[in-house]
Coordinates of C-alpha atoms in Angstrom, one line a residue:
Chain A
X1 CA 30.1 9.1 -1.7
X2 CA 31.6 7.8 1.5
X3 CA 30.6 10.9 3.4
X4 CA 27.1 10.7 2.0
X5 CA 27.0 7.1 3.2
X6 CA 28.1 7.9 6.7
X7 CA 25.7 10.9 6.9
X8 CA 22.7 8.8 5.9
X9 CA 23.6 5.9 8.3
X10 CA 24.1 8.3 11.2
X11 CA 20.8 10.0 10.3
X12 CA 18.8 6.9 11.0
X13 CA 20.0 6.5 14.6
X14 CA 17.6 9.1 16.1
X15 CA 14.8 7.6 13.9
X16 CA 15.4 4.1 15.3
X17 CA 15.6 5.6 18.8
X18 CA 12.2 7.3 18.4
X19 CA 10.7 4.1 17.0
X20 CA 11.8 2.2 20.1
X21 CA 10.2 4.9 22.3
X22 CA 7.0 4.6 20.3
X23 CA 6.8 0.9 20.5
X24 CA 7.6 1.0 24.2
X25 CA 4.8 3.5 24.8
X26 CA 2.4 1.3 22.8
X27 CA 3.4 -1.7 24.9
X28 CA 2.9 0.4 28.0
X29 CA -0.5 1.6 26.9
X30 CA -1.7 -1.9 26.3
X31 CA -4.6 -2.8 28.7
X32 CA -3.3 -5.0 31.5
X33 CA 0.4 -5.5 32.1
X34 CA 2.3 -8.8 31.5
X35 CA 1.8 -9.7 35.2
X36 CA -2.0 -9.8 34.8
X37 CA -1.7 -12.0 31.7
X38 CA 0.9 -14.5 33.0
X39 CA 0.1 -15.0 36.6
X40 CA -2.7 -17.5 37.4
X41 CA -5.9 -16.1 38.8
X42 CA -5.5 -17.7 42.2
X43 CA -2.1 -16.0 42.9
X44 CA -2.0 -14.0 46.1
X45 CA -1.4 -10.3 46.2
X46 CA 2.2 -10.9 47.4
X47 CA 2.9 -13.3 44.5
X48 CA 1.8 -10.6 42.0
X49 CA 3.9 -7.9 43.7
X50 CA 6.8 -10.3 43.8
X51 CA 6.4 -11.1 40.0
X52 CA 6.1 -7.4 39.2
X53 CA 9.3 -6.7 41.1
X54 CA 11.1 -9.5 39.4
X55 CA 10.1 -8.2 35.9
X56 CA 10.9 -4.6 36.9
X57 CA 7.3 -3.5 36.4
X58 CA 7.4 -1.6 39.7
X59 CA 10.1 0.7 38.5
X60 CA 9.3 4.2 37.1
X61 CA 8.4 4.4 33.4
X62 CA 11.7 6.0 32.4
X63 CA 13.7 3.2 34.1
X64 CA 11.6 0.6 32.4
X65 CA 12.2 2.3 29.0
X66 CA 16.0 2.4 29.6
X67 CA 16.0 -1.3 30.4
X68 CA 13.8 -2.0 27.3
X69 CA 16.3 0.1 25.2
X70 CA 19.4 -1.7 26.5
X71 CA 17.9 -5.1 25.9
X72 CA 16.6 -4.2 22.5
X73 CA 20.0 -2.9 21.4
X74 CA 21.6 -6.1 22.6
X75 CA 18.9 -8.0 20.5
X76 CA 17.4 -9.5 23.7
X77 CA 13.7 -9.2 23.2
X78 CA 12.9 -11.6 26.1
X79 CA 11.1 -14.9 26.0
X80 CA 8.0 -15.6 24.1
X81 CA 5.0 -16.3 26.4
X82 CA 3.5 -18.7 23.9
X83 CA 6.5 -20.7 22.8
X84 CA 8.6 -20.2 25.9
X85 CA 11.7 -19.7 23.7
X86 CA 13.9 -16.6 23.2
X87 CA 12.0 -14.2 20.8
X88 CA 15.2 -13.7 18.8
X89 CA 15.7 -17.4 18.1
X90 CA 12.1 -17.7 17.0
X91 CA 12.5 -14.8 14.6
X92 CA 15.8 -15.9 13.2
X93 CA 14.4 -19.3 12.5
X94 CA 11.6 -17.9 10.4
X95 CA 13.1 -14.8 9.0
X96 CA 14.8 -16.4 5.9
X97 CA 11.4 -17.7 4.7
X98 CA 9.9 -14.2 4.7
X99 CA 13.0 -12.7 3.1
X100 CA 13.0 -15.4 0.4
X101 CA 9.4 -14.8 -0.5
X102 CA 9.8 -11.0 -0.5
X103 CA 12.9 -11.1 -2.7
X104 CA 11.4 -13.5 -5.2
X105 CA 8.3 -11.4 -5.4
X106 CA 10.3 -8.2 -6.0
X107 CA 12.4 -9.8 -8.7
X108 CA 9.1 -11.1 -10.3
X109 CA 7.6 -7.6 -10.2
X110 CA 10.7 -6.1 -11.8
X111 CA 11.0 -8.7 -14.5
X112 CA 7.3 -8.4 -15.5
X113 CA 6.5 -4.8 -14.7
X114 CA 9.4 -2.9 -16.3
X115 CA 9.5 -4.6 -19.7
X116 CA 5.7 -4.3 -20.0
X117 CA 5.9 -0.6 -19.1
X118 CA 8.7 -0.1 -21.7
X119 CA 6.8 -1.9 -24.5
X120 CA 3.7 0.2 -23.7
X121 CA 5.6 3.4 -23.8
X122 CA 7.3 2.7 -27.1
X123 CA 3.8 2.3 -28.7
X124 CA 1.7 4.9 -26.9
X125 CA -2.1 4.5 -27.4
X126 CA -1.7 1.2 -29.2
X127 CA -4.0 -1.7 -28.2
X128 CA -1.0 -3.1 -26.3
X129 CA -0.6 0.1 -24.4
X130 CA -4.3 0.3 -23.5
X131 CA -4.4 -3.3 -22.4
X132 CA -1.4 -3.0 -20.2
X133 CA -2.6 0.3 -18.8
X134 CA -5.8 -1.5 -17.7
X135 CA -3.7 -4.4 -16.4
X136 CA -1.7 -1.9 -14.4
X137 CA -4.8 -0.5 -12.9
X138 CA -6.0 -4.0 -12.0
X139 CA -2.6 -4.8 -10.4
X140 CA -2.5 -1.7 -8.3
X141 CA -6.1 -2.1 -7.1
X142 CA -5.9 -5.9 -6.4
X143 CA -6.5 -6.8 -2.8
X144 CA -3.8 -9.5 -2.5
X145 CA -5.6 -11.5 0.2
X146 CA -8.5 -11.9 -2.1
X147 CA -6.3 -12.8 -5.1
X148 CA -4.6 -15.4 -2.8
X149 CA -7.9 -17.1 -2.0
X150 CA -9.1 -17.1 -5.6
X151 CA -5.8 -18.6 -6.8
X152 CA -6.0 -21.3 -4.2
X153 CA -9.6 -21.9 -5.2
X154 CA -8.8 -22.2 -8.9
X155 CA -5.2 -23.4 -9.3
X156 CA -5.0 -25.6 -6.2
X157 CA -8.6 -26.6 -5.8
X158 CA -10.1 -26.8 -9.2
X159 CA -7.1 -27.8 -11.4
X160 CA -5.0 -29.2 -8.6
X161 CA -1.8 -27.9 -10.1
X162 CA 0.1 -26.3 -7.2
X163 CA 0.0 -26.8 -3.4
X164 CA -2.3 -24.4 -1.5
X165 CA 0.0 -23.7 1.4
X166 CA 3.2 -24.5 3.3
X167 CA 6.8 -24.4 2.1
X168 CA 7.8 -28.0 1.2
X169 CA 6.1 -31.3 0.9
X170 CA 8.2 -33.1 3.6
X171 CA 8.9 -30.1 5.8
X172 CA 12.0 -28.0 6.0
X173 CA 15.4 -29.5 7.0
X174 CA 16.3 -29.1 10.7
X175 CA 19.7 -27.6 10.0
X176 CA 19.4 -25.3 7.0
X177 CA 22.5 -23.8 5.5
X178 CA 21.2 -20.4 4.6
X179 CA 17.6 -20.9 5.4
X180 CA 16.7 -19.9 1.9
X181 CA 15.1 -23.1 0.6
X182 CA 15.9 -22.4 -3.0
X183 CA 19.5 -21.5 -2.4
X184 CA 20.0 -24.5 0.0
X185 CA 18.7 -26.9 -2.7
X186 CA 21.1 -25.4 -5.2
X187 CA 24.1 -25.6 -2.9
X188 CA 23.3 -29.3 -2.1
X189 CA 22.5 -30.0 -5.7
X190 CA 19.1 -31.3 -4.5
X191 CA 17.2 -30.8 -7.7
X192 CA 14.1 -32.6 -6.5
X193 CA 14.0 -30.4 -3.5
X194 CA 14.5 -27.3 -5.6
X195 CA 11.5 -28.2 -7.8
X196 CA 9.4 -29.0 -4.8
X197 CA 10.3 -25.7 -3.1
X198 CA 9.7 -23.8 -6.3
X199 CA 6.2 -25.3 -6.6
X200 CA 5.3 -24.0 -3.1
X201 CA 6.8 -20.6 -3.9
X202 CA 4.9 -19.8 -7.1
X203 CA 1.5 -18.8 -5.8
X204 CA 2.5 -16.7 -2.8
X205 CA 5.2 -15.0 -4.9
X206 CA 2.8 -14.1 -7.7
X207 CA 0.2 -12.8 -5.2
X208 CA 2.8 -10.7 -3.3
X209 CA 4.2 -9.2 -6.4
X210 CA 1.0 -8.2 -8.1
X211 CA 0.6 -4.7 -6.6
X212 CA 4.3 -3.8 -7.2
X213 CA 4.0 -5.2 -10.8
X214 CA 1.1 -2.9 -11.6
X215 CA 2.7 0.1 -10.1
X216 CA 6.0 -0.5 -11.8
X217 CA 4.2 -1.0 -15.1
X218 CA 2.4 2.3 -14.8
X219 CA 5.4 4.3 -13.5
X220 CA 7.8 2.9 -16.0
X221 CA 5.4 3.8 -18.8
X222 CA 4.9 7.4 -17.7
X223 CA 8.5 8.1 -16.9
X224 CA 9.6 6.5 -20.2
X225 CA 7.2 8.7 -22.1
X226 CA 8.6 11.7 -20.3
X227 CA 12.2 10.8 -21.1
X228 CA 11.4 9.8 -24.7
X229 CA 10.2 13.3 -25.4
X230 CA 13.5 14.9 -24.5
X231 CA 15.9 16.5 -26.9
X232 CA 18.8 14.0 -26.4
X233 CA 16.5 11.2 -27.5
X234 CA 15.8 13.1 -30.7
X235 CA 19.5 13.5 -31.1
X236 CA 20.0 9.8 -30.7
X237 CA 17.4 9.0 -33.2
X238 CA 18.8 11.6 -35.6
X239 CA 22.2 9.9 -35.4
X240 CA 20.4 6.9 -36.8
X241 CA 20.5 4.6 -33.8
X242 CA 18.1 1.8 -33.9
X243 CA 14.9 2.3 -31.9
X244 CA 15.9 -0.6 -29.7
X245 CA 19.1 1.1 -28.6
X246 CA 17.4 4.4 -28.1
X247 CA 14.7 2.9 -25.9
X248 CA 16.5 0.2 -24.0
X249 CA 19.9 2.0 -23.5
X250 CA 19.4 5.8 -23.7
X251 CA 16.0 6.2 -22.3
X252 CA 15.9 3.4 -19.7
X253 CA 19.1 4.8 -18.1
X254 CA 17.3 7.9 -17.1
X255 CA 14.1 6.2 -16.2
X256 CA 15.9 4.0 -13.7
X257 CA 15.8 6.6 -10.9
X258 CA 12.0 6.2 -10.9
X259 CA 12.3 2.5 -10.9
X260 CA 14.5 2.6 -7.8
X261 CA 12.1 4.9 -6.1
X262 CA 9.1 2.7 -6.8
X263 CA 10.8 -0.5 -5.8
X264 CA 12.0 1.1 -2.5
X265 CA 8.7 2.7 -1.7
X266 CA 6.7 -0.5 -2.5
X267 CA 9.0 -2.8 -0.6
X268 CA 7.5 -1.5 2.6
X269 CA 4.0 -2.3 1.3
X270 CA 5.4 -5.7 0.2
X271 CA 6.7 -6.5 3.7
X272 CA 3.3 -5.5 5.1
X273 CA 1.5 -7.5 2.4
X274 CA 3.6 -10.5 3.2
X275 CA 2.1 -10.7 6.7
X276 CA -1.3 -11.4 5.1
X277 CA 0.0 -13.6 2.2
X278 CA 1.9 -15.7 4.6
X279 CA -1.2 -16.2 6.7
X280 CA -3.3 -17.3 3.7
X281 CA -0.7 -19.6 2.3
X282 CA 0.5 -20.9 5.7
X283 CA 4.0 -19.7 4.8
X284 CA 6.2 -20.3 7.8
X285 CA 7.7 -16.8 8.0
X286 CA 7.7 -14.0 10.6
X287 CA 4.4 -12.6 9.3
X288 CA 2.6 -15.8 10.4
X289 CA 4.5 -15.6 13.7
X290 CA 3.3 -12.1 14.2
X291 CA -0.4 -13.1 13.7
X292 CA 0.0 -16.0 16.1
X293 CA 1.6 -13.7 18.6
X294 CA -1.3 -11.3 18.3
X295 CA -3.8 -14.0 18.9
X296 CA -1.9 -15.2 22.0
X297 CA -1.3 -11.6 23.2
X298 CA 2.4 -12.6 23.3
X299 CA 3.8 -9.0 23.9
X300 CA 7.5 -9.8 23.8
X301 CA 7.1 -11.6 20.5
X302 CA 5.0 -8.8 19.0
X303 CA 7.4 -6.1 20.2
X304 CA 10.4 -8.0 18.8
X305 CA 8.7 -8.5 15.5
X306 CA 7.6 -4.9 15.1
X307 CA 11.2 -3.8 15.8
X308 CA 12.6 -6.3 13.3
X309 CA 10.1 -5.4 10.6
X310 CA 10.8 -1.7 11.1
X311 CA 14.6 -2.1 11.1
X312 CA 14.3 -4.2 7.9
X313 CA 12.3 -1.4 6.3
X314 CA 14.8 1.3 7.3
X315 CA 17.7 -0.8 6.0
X316 CA 15.9 -1.2 2.7
X317 CA 15.3 2.5 2.5
X318 CA 19.0 3.1 3.2
X319 CA 20.0 0.7 0.4
X320 CA 17.5 2.6 -1.9
X321 CA 19.1 5.9 -1.0
X322 CA 22.6 4.5 -1.9
X323 CA 21.4 3.1 -5.2
X324 CA 19.9 6.5 -5.8
X325 CA 23.1 8.3 -5.2
X326 CA 24.9 5.8 -7.4
X327 CA 22.5 6.3 -10.2
X328 CA 22.2 10.1 -10.0
X329 CA 25.3 12.1 -9.0
X330 CA 23.2 15.2 -8.3
X331 CA 21.8 13.6 -5.2
X332 CA 25.1 12.8 -3.5
X333 CA 26.6 16.1 -4.3
X334 CA 23.5 18.1 -3.2
X335 CA 21.9 17.9 0.2
Chain B
X1 CA 6.6 17.6 -56.1
X2 CA 4.1 20.3 -57.1
X3 CA 3.8 19.2 -60.7
X4 CA 2.7 15.8 -59.6
X5 CA -0.5 17.1 -57.9
X6 CA -3.1 18.4 -60.3
X7 CA -3.8 22.1 -60.1
X8 CA -7.5 21.7 -59.4
X9 CA -7.0 19.3 -56.5
X10 CA -4.6 21.7 -54.8
X11 CA -7.0 24.5 -55.1
X12 CA -9.9 22.4 -53.8
X13 CA -7.7 21.4 -50.8
X14 CA -6.8 24.9 -50.1
X15 CA -10.4 26.0 -50.3
X16 CA -11.6 23.3 -48.0
X17 CA -9.1 24.2 -45.3
X18 CA -10.1 27.8 -45.6
X19 CA -13.8 27.1 -45.4
X20 CA -14.0 24.3 -42.9
X21 CA -13.3 26.2 -39.6
X22 CA -16.5 28.2 -39.5
X23 CA -18.5 25.1 -40.5
X24 CA -17.5 23.2 -37.4
X25 CA -19.7 24.4 -34.5
X26 CA -17.8 25.2 -31.3
X27 CA -19.0 22.8 -28.6
X28 CA -21.2 24.3 -26.0
X29 CA -19.8 25.6 -22.7
X30 CA -21.0 22.6 -20.8
X31 CA -19.6 20.1 -23.3
X32 CA -16.2 21.9 -23.2
X33 CA -16.2 21.7 -19.4
X34 CA -17.2 18.0 -19.5
X35 CA -14.8 17.1 -22.2
X36 CA -11.8 16.1 -20.1
X37 CA -14.1 13.9 -17.9
X38 CA -15.4 11.9 -20.8
X39 CA -12.5 9.4 -20.7
X40 CA -12.9 5.7 -20.1
X41 CA -11.2 6.0 -16.7
X42 CA -13.3 8.9 -15.4
X43 CA -16.7 7.5 -16.6
X44 CA -16.1 4.0 -15.3
X45 CA -14.7 5.4 -12.0
X46 CA -17.5 7.8 -11.4
X47 CA -20.3 5.5 -12.4
X48 CA -19.0 2.6 -10.2
X49 CA -18.6 4.9 -7.3
X50 CA -22.0 6.4 -7.7
X51 CA -23.5 2.9 -7.6
X52 CA -21.6 2.2 -4.4
X53 CA -22.7 5.5 -2.8
X54 CA -26.3 4.7 -3.6
X55 CA -25.9 1.2 -2.0
X56 CA -24.2 2.7 1.1
X57 CA -26.8 5.5 1.6
X58 CA -29.9 3.4 0.8
X59 CA -28.8 0.2 2.4
X60 CA -32.0 -0.2 4.5
X61 CA -34.2 0.0 1.4
X62 CA -32.0 -1.8 -1.1
X63 CA -31.0 -4.8 1.0
X64 CA -33.5 -7.7 0.5
X65 CA -33.3 -8.8 4.1
X66 CA -31.7 -8.1 7.4
X67 CA -27.9 -8.7 6.9
X68 CA -27.5 -10.3 10.3
X69 CA -30.5 -12.6 10.2
X70 CA -29.2 -16.1 10.6
X71 CA -31.0 -19.2 9.3
X72 CA -29.1 -22.4 9.7
X73 CA -31.6 -24.2 7.6
X74 CA -30.6 -22.1 4.7
X75 CA -26.8 -22.0 5.2
X76 CA -24.4 -22.0 2.4
X77 CA -26.9 -21.8 -0.4
X78 CA -25.2 -21.2 -3.8
X79 CA -26.2 -18.0 -5.7
X80 CA -29.7 -18.4 -7.0
X81 CA -29.7 -15.2 -9.0
X82 CA -33.3 -14.6 -10.1
X83 CA -34.6 -18.1 -9.3
X84 CA -34.8 -17.7 -5.5
X85 CA -34.7 -15.3 -2.6
X86 CA -30.9 -15.4 -2.1
X87 CA -29.5 -13.6 -5.2
X88 CA -25.9 -14.2 -4.3
X89 CA -26.4 -17.1 -2.0
X90 CA -25.9 -17.3 1.8
X91 CA -23.0 -17.8 4.1
X92 CA -22.2 -20.5 6.7
X93 CA -24.9 -19.4 9.1
X94 CA -27.4 -18.6 6.4
X95 CA -27.1 -14.8 6.2
X96 CA -27.9 -13.3 2.8
X97 CA -24.7 -12.4 1.0
X98 CA -26.2 -9.6 -1.1
X99 CA -27.7 -7.9 2.0
X100 CA -24.3 -8.1 3.8
X101 CA -22.5 -6.8 0.7
X102 CA -24.8 -3.8 0.5
X103 CA -24.4 -3.0 4.2
X104 CA -20.7 -3.7 4.0
X105 CA -20.4 -0.9 1.4
X106 CA -21.7 1.5 4.1
X107 CA -19.1 0.4 6.7
X108 CA -16.2 0.3 4.3
X109 CA -16.9 3.6 2.7
X110 CA -17.6 5.4 6.0
X111 CA -14.4 4.1 7.7
X112 CA -12.4 5.1 4.6
X113 CA -14.0 8.5 4.4
X114 CA -13.4 9.2 8.1
X115 CA -9.7 8.2 7.7
X116 CA -9.3 10.4 4.6
X117 CA -11.0 13.4 6.2
X118 CA -9.1 13.2 9.5
X119 CA -5.7 12.5 8.0
X120 CA -6.3 15.1 5.3
X121 CA -7.1 17.8 8.0
X122 CA -4.1 16.9 10.1
X123 CA -1.8 16.5 7.1
X124 CA -2.8 19.8 5.4
X125 CA -2.6 21.8 8.7
X126 CA 0.8 20.5 9.6
X127 CA 2.1 20.7 6.0
X128 CA 1.0 24.3 5.6
X129 CA 2.4 25.4 8.9
X130 CA 5.6 23.5 8.2
X131 CA 6.1 25.0 4.7
X132 CA 5.0 28.5 5.6
X133 CA 6.8 29.1 8.8
X134 CA 9.9 26.9 8.2
X135 CA 12.6 27.0 10.8
X136 CA 12.3 25.2 14.0
X137 CA 8.6 24.3 13.6
X138 CA 9.3 22.8 10.2
X139 CA 12.3 20.8 11.6
X140 CA 10.2 19.3 14.4
X141 CA 7.3 18.4 12.1
X142 CA 9.6 16.8 9.6
X143 CA 11.2 14.7 12.3
X144 CA 7.9 13.4 13.3
X145 CA 7.1 12.7 9.6
X146 CA 10.4 10.8 9.3
X147 CA 9.8 8.6 12.3
X148 CA 6.2 7.7 11.5
X149 CA 7.1 7.1 7.8
X150 CA 9.8 4.6 8.9
X151 CA 7.2 2.0 9.8
X152 CA 6.0 -0.3 7.1
X153 CA 2.5 0.9 6.2
X154 CA 0.2 -1.9 7.5
X155 CA 2.5 -2.9 10.4
X156 CA 1.9 0.2 12.4
X157 CA -1.9 -0.4 12.2
X158 CA -1.5 -4.0 13.2
X159 CA 0.8 -3.0 16.1
X160 CA -1.7 -0.4 17.4
X161 CA -4.7 -2.8 17.2
X162 CA -2.6 -5.6 18.8
X163 CA -1.6 -3.5 21.7
X164 CA -4.5 -1.2 22.2
X165 CA -7.3 -3.6 21.3
X166 CA -9.8 -3.6 18.6
X167 CA -12.8 -1.3 18.0
X168 CA -13.9 1.3 15.5
X169 CA -12.0 4.2 17.2
X170 CA -8.7 2.3 17.4
X171 CA -9.2 1.1 13.8
X172 CA -9.6 4.7 12.5
X173 CA -6.7 5.9 14.7
X174 CA -4.5 3.0 13.4
X175 CA -5.3 3.8 9.7
X176 CA -5.0 7.6 10.2
X177 CA -1.6 7.5 11.9
X178 CA 0.4 7.2 8.7
X179 CA -2.1 8.4 6.1
X180 CA -1.6 12.1 6.9
X181 CA 2.0 12.1 5.7
X182 CA 1.5 12.3 2.0
X183 CA -0.7 15.3 2.4
X184 CA 1.8 16.9 4.7
X185 CA 4.7 16.4 2.3
X186 CA 3.0 17.7 -0.8
X187 CA 1.3 20.6 1.0
X188 CA 4.6 21.6 2.7
X189 CA 6.4 21.7 -0.7
X190 CA 3.7 23.7 -2.3
X191 CA 3.4 26.1 0.6
X192 CA 7.2 26.7 0.5
X193 CA 6.9 27.9 -3.1
X194 CA 3.6 29.7 -2.7
X195 CA 4.8 31.9 0.2
X196 CA 7.4 33.5 -2.1
X197 CA 4.8 34.5 -4.7
X198 CA 3.8 38.1 -5.2
X199 CA 0.2 37.8 -4.0
X200 CA 1.4 36.4 -0.6
X201 CA 4.1 39.1 -0.2
X202 CA 1.5 41.7 -1.2
X203 CA -1.0 40.4 1.4
X204 CA 1.7 40.5 4.1
X205 CA 2.7 44.0 3.1
X206 CA -0.8 45.4 3.6
X207 CA -0.7 43.8 7.1
X208 CA -2.7 40.6 6.7
X209 CA -2.2 38.2 9.7
X210 CA -0.4 34.9 9.2
X211 CA -3.7 33.1 9.9
X212 CA -5.4 35.0 7.2
X213 CA -2.7 34.3 4.7
X214 CA -2.7 30.6 5.5
X215 CA -6.5 30.4 5.3
X216 CA -7.4 32.8 2.5
X217 CA -4.3 32.8 0.3
X218 CA -2.5 29.5 0.6
X219 CA -5.2 27.0 1.4
X220 CA -7.3 27.6 -1.8
X221 CA -4.2 27.0 -3.9
X222 CA -3.4 23.7 -2.2
X223 CA -6.9 22.2 -2.2
X224 CA -6.5 20.6 -5.7
X225 CA -3.4 18.6 -4.9
X226 CA -4.9 17.6 -1.6
X227 CA -8.0 16.3 -3.4
X228 CA -5.9 14.1 -5.7
X229 CA -4.0 12.7 -2.7
X230 CA -7.2 12.2 -0.8
X231 CA -8.7 10.1 -3.6
X232 CA -5.7 7.7 -3.7
X233 CA -5.7 7.7 0.1
X234 CA -9.3 6.6 0.0
X235 CA -8.4 3.6 -2.1
X236 CA -5.5 2.7 0.2
X237 CA -7.7 3.1 3.3
X238 CA -10.4 0.7 1.9
X239 CA -7.8 -2.0 1.1
X240 CA -6.1 -1.5 4.6
X241 CA -9.5 -1.7 6.4
X242 CA -10.4 -4.8 4.5
X243 CA -7.0 -6.4 5.2
X244 CA -7.3 -5.7 8.9
X245 CA -10.9 -7.0 9.0
X246 CA -9.7 -10.0 7.1
X247 CA -7.1 -10.7 9.8
X248 CA -9.8 -10.3 12.4
X249 CA -8.3 -7.0 13.7
X250 CA -11.0 -4.8 12.4
X251 CA -14.4 -3.8 13.7
X252 CA -16.5 -6.2 15.9
X253 CA -17.7 -9.3 14.3
X254 CA -21.4 -8.5 14.2
X255 CA -20.9 -5.5 11.8
X256 CA -20.8 -6.8 8.2
X257 CA -17.6 -5.6 6.4
X258 CA -16.2 -6.9 3.2
X259 CA -13.0 -7.9 4.8
X260 CA -14.6 -10.0 7.6
X261 CA -16.9 -11.6 5.0
X262 CA -13.9 -12.6 3.1
X263 CA -12.3 -14.1 6.2
X264 CA -15.5 -16.2 6.7
X265 CA -15.3 -17.2 3.1
X266 CA -11.7 -18.3 3.3
X267 CA -12.6 -21.0 5.8
X268 CA -15.2 -22.4 3.5
X269 CA -13.4 -21.8 0.2
X270 CA -13.4 -25.5 -0.9
X271 CA -17.2 -25.8 -0.5
X272 CA -18.7 -22.3 -1.0
X273 CA -16.7 -20.3 -3.5
X274 CA -19.3 -17.5 -3.6
X275 CA -18.6 -16.6 0.0
X276 CA -15.1 -15.4 -1.0
X277 CA -15.7 -14.4 -4.6
X278 CA -18.2 -11.6 -4.1
X279 CA -16.9 -9.7 -1.1
X280 CA -13.4 -9.6 -2.7
X281 CA -14.9 -8.5 -6.0
X282 CA -16.6 -5.7 -4.1
X283 CA -13.3 -4.5 -2.6
X284 CA -11.5 -4.8 -5.9
X285 CA -14.1 -3.0 -7.9
X286 CA -14.3 -0.2 -5.3
X287 CA -10.6 0.3 -5.2
X288 CA -10.3 0.2 -9.0
X289 CA -13.0 2.8 -9.4
X290 CA -11.4 5.1 -6.9
X291 CA -8.0 4.7 -8.4
X292 CA -9.4 5.4 -11.9
X293 CA -11.2 8.5 -10.6
X294 CA -8.0 9.6 -8.9
X295 CA -6.0 9.2 -12.1
X296 CA -8.6 11.3 -14.0
X297 CA -8.6 13.9 -11.3
X298 CA -4.8 14.2 -11.5
X299 CA -4.8 14.4 -15.3
X300 CA -7.3 17.2 -15.2
X301 CA -6.2 19.2 -12.1
X302 CA -2.5 19.0 -12.2
X303 CA -1.2 21.6 -14.6
X304 CA 2.1 19.8 -15.0
X305 CA 0.3 16.7 -16.3
X306 CA -1.9 18.8 -18.6
X307 CA 1.1 20.3 -20.3
X308 CA 2.6 17.0 -21.0
X309 CA -0.4 15.5 -22.6

């Protein structure tokens, strides 16, 4: 297991290296270099040349890439043009909000999608199965930005039940403990704050989870049906085990590999989706920061965020691989 | 047990099972070919998609008015249905919503189709080469796959549009960049097993060139899987294009797309619900139809699925 762990971690190093090269080339291919964007129009030619020298823009591309790589490895993404603060500080300040939303949405999808998929598979072709299969199709096909607007329209606008955006009624504390609002409230035993935070979390979390819920529902159903037709399930039934034990203990154990795959695969889509959901619900996470950075053409901020998002995605995929290996010994013993 | 059933009843039962098969007429050839396509999923998917295709192809004739004609005097009119000229109402500058939706179908479907065809061609070509030749070529291609796949799906598109600027070309490039990978993976795996099969070995032994084997012997066997992937890729491309347009990163503003209509609608959601309801509904229905069609295709084309059913 340990050697598998080390092999997989080492294997990601070249990938991260190639990604940094790709992002650097994109940055380089962007029309106009930072000097054109930042220097006022009336600057003289010497001023521009001076600034380019100062930022190292007069160096050969390879030298520039090397500097970019060194600073990226030391987590120094430079200063944001728009906020005039270090990019890393900006990201760290908002990252917990994004992670909180993504984790809650994932948990929600697992808690709804998997049980529904199991119930559907235990009564194939019943009305419940057909209804949930249609629901799964709806979930997979739902454009989450549209669902967000519709929920704001109905739940916040018409019924006035939940807030339409933001993260807390009176803003977030200046010195958070973990940055996860829900967790902070629990630590401080601030139950009013917890209820308030939860109220703001409900709509974005539902919207973000809907695609994953639909997919999990469908995939759980089909893989459970496959497992349930195998011989060992018939043996378990023949032994006289109750249907509940057969389905929830014997069959689910073998269907979980699929569940891990789907959650891992979909987490990337979830992270991407959170960019849009954050923007619709004014959720103060890194997705909103990215869109603000794009509007302001804030290249250091965009670069830093793309690298952070990608690293997060790679880390999640690594975790998925380890869960895989833990769930299925064939994987860690094989390739 | 046998004594409980009257003798005559048993005989009648036996007779009926003996006689009944010739009575039932075998369905005609066409019916038998159509049979697997007469499911709820397939029928709904195909009919919705046909409707959309008609809208996209005949937009000039179907749309009641010019989709870009502004009329501030008639801005934000609620849907009038059959009681006025604006069936689904107008937007914040008085453009007819139905006309924009119909023209939007054209843009959304063409961008998605372009993405699917380009990424399909690239993915199939690289996958088939990777799987058939193996070795160093395979290693290189799989490294590229690994790197490109390491980006979260929409992020790579957002990054490209943010750095390189917007426009139709960059949008298609941004959407294609990752979309070819599923084709490449599946085609590679299939090519790897196909190349060991007798008919390929036979073709090689009579001196067929690699190119001929790839084109005439492997490709026809891969097309079905690629078709299934392509259908789902189409759905994903439509959502992605709408999402990017919604964020203002898609095509230029004067071209009506469902995503940009939704972005307009979002700003006026508290006063004009129809501006965001209908474009979103169009995206949702399209993606739903394509996903259902894809599911039906997979059920019917994939022999593994057929056996299971």
